[in-house]
mmCIF file of C-alpha atoms in Angstrom:
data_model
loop_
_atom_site.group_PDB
_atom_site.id
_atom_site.type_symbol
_atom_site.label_atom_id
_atom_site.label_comp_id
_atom_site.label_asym_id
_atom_site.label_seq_id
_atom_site.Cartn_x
_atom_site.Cartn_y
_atom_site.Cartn_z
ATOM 1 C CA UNK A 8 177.377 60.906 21.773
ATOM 2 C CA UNK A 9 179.073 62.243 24.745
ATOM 3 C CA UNK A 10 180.001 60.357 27.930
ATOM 4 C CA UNK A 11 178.587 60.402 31.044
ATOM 5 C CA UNK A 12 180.585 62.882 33.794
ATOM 6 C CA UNK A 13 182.800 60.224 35.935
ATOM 7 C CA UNK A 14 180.597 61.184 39.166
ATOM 8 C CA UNK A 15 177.116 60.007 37.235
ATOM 9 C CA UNK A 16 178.497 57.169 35.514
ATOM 10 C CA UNK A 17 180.472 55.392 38.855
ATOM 11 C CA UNK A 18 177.158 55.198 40.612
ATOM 12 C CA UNK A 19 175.414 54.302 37.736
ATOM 13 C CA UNK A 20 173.402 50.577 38.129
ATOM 14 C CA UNK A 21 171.450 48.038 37.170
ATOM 15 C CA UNK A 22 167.425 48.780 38.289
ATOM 16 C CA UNK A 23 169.372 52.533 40.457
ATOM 17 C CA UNK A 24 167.937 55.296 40.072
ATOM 18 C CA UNK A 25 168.964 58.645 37.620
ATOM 19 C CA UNK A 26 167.930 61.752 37.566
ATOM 20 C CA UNK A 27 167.400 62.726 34.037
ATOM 21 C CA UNK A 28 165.684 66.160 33.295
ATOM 22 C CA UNK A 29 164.679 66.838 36.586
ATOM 23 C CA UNK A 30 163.066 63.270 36.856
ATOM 24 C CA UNK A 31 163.945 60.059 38.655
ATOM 25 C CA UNK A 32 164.311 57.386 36.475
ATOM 26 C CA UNK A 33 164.746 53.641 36.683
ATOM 27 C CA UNK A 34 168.089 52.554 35.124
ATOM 28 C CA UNK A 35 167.739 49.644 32.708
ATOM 29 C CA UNK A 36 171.124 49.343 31.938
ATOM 30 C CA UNK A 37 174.284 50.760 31.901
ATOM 31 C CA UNK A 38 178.076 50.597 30.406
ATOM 32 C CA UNK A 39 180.002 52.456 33.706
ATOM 33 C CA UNK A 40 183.008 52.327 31.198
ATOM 34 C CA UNK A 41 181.741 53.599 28.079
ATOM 35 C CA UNK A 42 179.526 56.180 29.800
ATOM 36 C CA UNK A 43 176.311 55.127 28.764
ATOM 37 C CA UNK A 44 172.692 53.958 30.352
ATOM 38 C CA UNK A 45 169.685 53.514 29.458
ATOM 39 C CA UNK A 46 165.942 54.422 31.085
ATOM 40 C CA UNK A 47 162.699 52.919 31.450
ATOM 41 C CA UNK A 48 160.165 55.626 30.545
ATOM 42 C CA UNK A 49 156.871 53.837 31.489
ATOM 43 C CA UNK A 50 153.364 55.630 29.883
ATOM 44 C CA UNK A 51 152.910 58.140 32.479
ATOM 45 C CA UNK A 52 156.400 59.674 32.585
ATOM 46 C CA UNK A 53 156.391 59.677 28.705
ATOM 47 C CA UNK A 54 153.141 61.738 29.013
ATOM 48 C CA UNK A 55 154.326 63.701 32.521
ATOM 49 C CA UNK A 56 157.584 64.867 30.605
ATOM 50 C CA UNK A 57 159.115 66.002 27.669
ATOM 51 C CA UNK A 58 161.447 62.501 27.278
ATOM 52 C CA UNK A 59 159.495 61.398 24.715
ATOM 53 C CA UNK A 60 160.144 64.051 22.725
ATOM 54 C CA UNK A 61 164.287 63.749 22.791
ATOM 55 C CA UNK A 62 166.187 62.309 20.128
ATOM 56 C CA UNK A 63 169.485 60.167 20.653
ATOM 57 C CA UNK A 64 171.973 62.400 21.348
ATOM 58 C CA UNK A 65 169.850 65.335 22.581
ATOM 59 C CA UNK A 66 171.531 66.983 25.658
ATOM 60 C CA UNK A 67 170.083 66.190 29.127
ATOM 61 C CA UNK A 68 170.646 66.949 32.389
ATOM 62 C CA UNK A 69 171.828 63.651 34.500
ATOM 63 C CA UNK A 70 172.012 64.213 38.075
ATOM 64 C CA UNK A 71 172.562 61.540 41.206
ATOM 65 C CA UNK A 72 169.402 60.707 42.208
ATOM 66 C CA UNK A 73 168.636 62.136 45.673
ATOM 67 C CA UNK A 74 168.274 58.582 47.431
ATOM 68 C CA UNK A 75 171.352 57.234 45.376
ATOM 69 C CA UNK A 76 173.823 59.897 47.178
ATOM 70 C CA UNK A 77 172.245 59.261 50.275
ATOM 71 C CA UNK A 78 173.040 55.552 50.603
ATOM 72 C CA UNK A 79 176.399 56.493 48.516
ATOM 73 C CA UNK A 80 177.262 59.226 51.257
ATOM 74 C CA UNK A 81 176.475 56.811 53.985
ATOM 75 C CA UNK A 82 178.591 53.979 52.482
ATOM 76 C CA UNK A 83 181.631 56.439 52.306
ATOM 77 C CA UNK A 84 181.128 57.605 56.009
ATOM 78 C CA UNK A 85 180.790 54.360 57.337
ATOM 79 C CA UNK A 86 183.794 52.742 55.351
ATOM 80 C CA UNK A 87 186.020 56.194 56.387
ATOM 81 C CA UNK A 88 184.945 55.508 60.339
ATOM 82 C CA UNK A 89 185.656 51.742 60.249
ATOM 83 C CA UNK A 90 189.006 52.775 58.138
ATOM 84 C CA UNK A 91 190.024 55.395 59.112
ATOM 85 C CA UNK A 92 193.624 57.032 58.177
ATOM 86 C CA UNK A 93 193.898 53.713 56.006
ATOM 87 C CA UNK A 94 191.302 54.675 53.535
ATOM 88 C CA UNK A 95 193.606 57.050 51.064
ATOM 89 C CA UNK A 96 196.133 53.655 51.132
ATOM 90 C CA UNK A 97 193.188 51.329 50.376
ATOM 91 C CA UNK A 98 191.816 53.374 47.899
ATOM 92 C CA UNK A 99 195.169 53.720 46.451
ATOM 93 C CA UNK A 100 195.119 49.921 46.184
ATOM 94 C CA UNK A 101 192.383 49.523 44.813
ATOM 95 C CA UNK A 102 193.241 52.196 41.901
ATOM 96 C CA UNK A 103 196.193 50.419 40.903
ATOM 97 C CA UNK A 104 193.681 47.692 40.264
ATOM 98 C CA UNK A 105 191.558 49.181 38.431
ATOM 99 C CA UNK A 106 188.603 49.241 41.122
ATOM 100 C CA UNK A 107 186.799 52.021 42.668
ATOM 101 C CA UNK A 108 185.928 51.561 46.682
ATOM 102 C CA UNK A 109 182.086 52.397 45.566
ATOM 103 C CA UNK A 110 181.789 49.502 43.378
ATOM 104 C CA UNK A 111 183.029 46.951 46.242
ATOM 105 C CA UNK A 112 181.287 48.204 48.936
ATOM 106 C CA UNK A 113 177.704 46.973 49.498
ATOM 107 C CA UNK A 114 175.353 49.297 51.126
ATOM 108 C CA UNK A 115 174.171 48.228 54.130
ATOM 109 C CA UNK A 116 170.557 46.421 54.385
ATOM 110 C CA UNK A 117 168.326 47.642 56.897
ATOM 111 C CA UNK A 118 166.633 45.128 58.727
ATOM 112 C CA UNK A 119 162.639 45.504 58.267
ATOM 113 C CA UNK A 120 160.732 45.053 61.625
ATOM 114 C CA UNK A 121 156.623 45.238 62.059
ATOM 115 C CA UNK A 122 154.736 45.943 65.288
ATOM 116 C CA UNK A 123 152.020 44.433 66.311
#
């Protein structure tokens, strides 16, 4: 089996979202060390694609789901802004410890507001 590419597997999460094949795809779990993850294929996407038909091991191509890079690429702007020429020495930090600035950083929520 080979690994995931670094890039994938780092954003990789519990209930994200993967491109696989072209199609986005709800994560059901992953192993960001091992390079693994696994996919829910529900009844329609079984029948809407060719999944179905792969075998373990089968080559596919994974891709970072559109609205995953968005709120990754977001995260990364805001944390560069509020850090400024102290990122590359936080991140450098970080590395020593074995952590990734993705993985700590919580997108933020947007706040949900109705009109009446």
């Amino acid at each position: 089996m080979d690994r995931l590419a670094r890039s994938v597997s780092q954003i990789c999460f519990f209930e994200g979202y993967i491109a696989v094949n072209g199609a986005s795809l709800t994560v059901s779990e992953c192993d960001k060390t091992a390079g693994w993850f696994e996919i829910w294929l529900i009844p329609e996407t079984r029948r809407a694609t060719v999944l179905d038909a792969k075998q373990a091991g089968a080559w596919l191509n994974v891709e970072i789901e559109r609205g995953t890079q968005v709120v990754i690429d977001t995260v990364r702007d805001a944390v560069k802004e509020t850090l400024g020429e102290l990122q590359p020495l936080f991140e450098a930090l970080l590395k020593e410890r074995g952590l990734v600035l993705e993985e700590i950083v919580k997108p933020p929520t947007l706040k949900h507001t109705s009109r009446h």
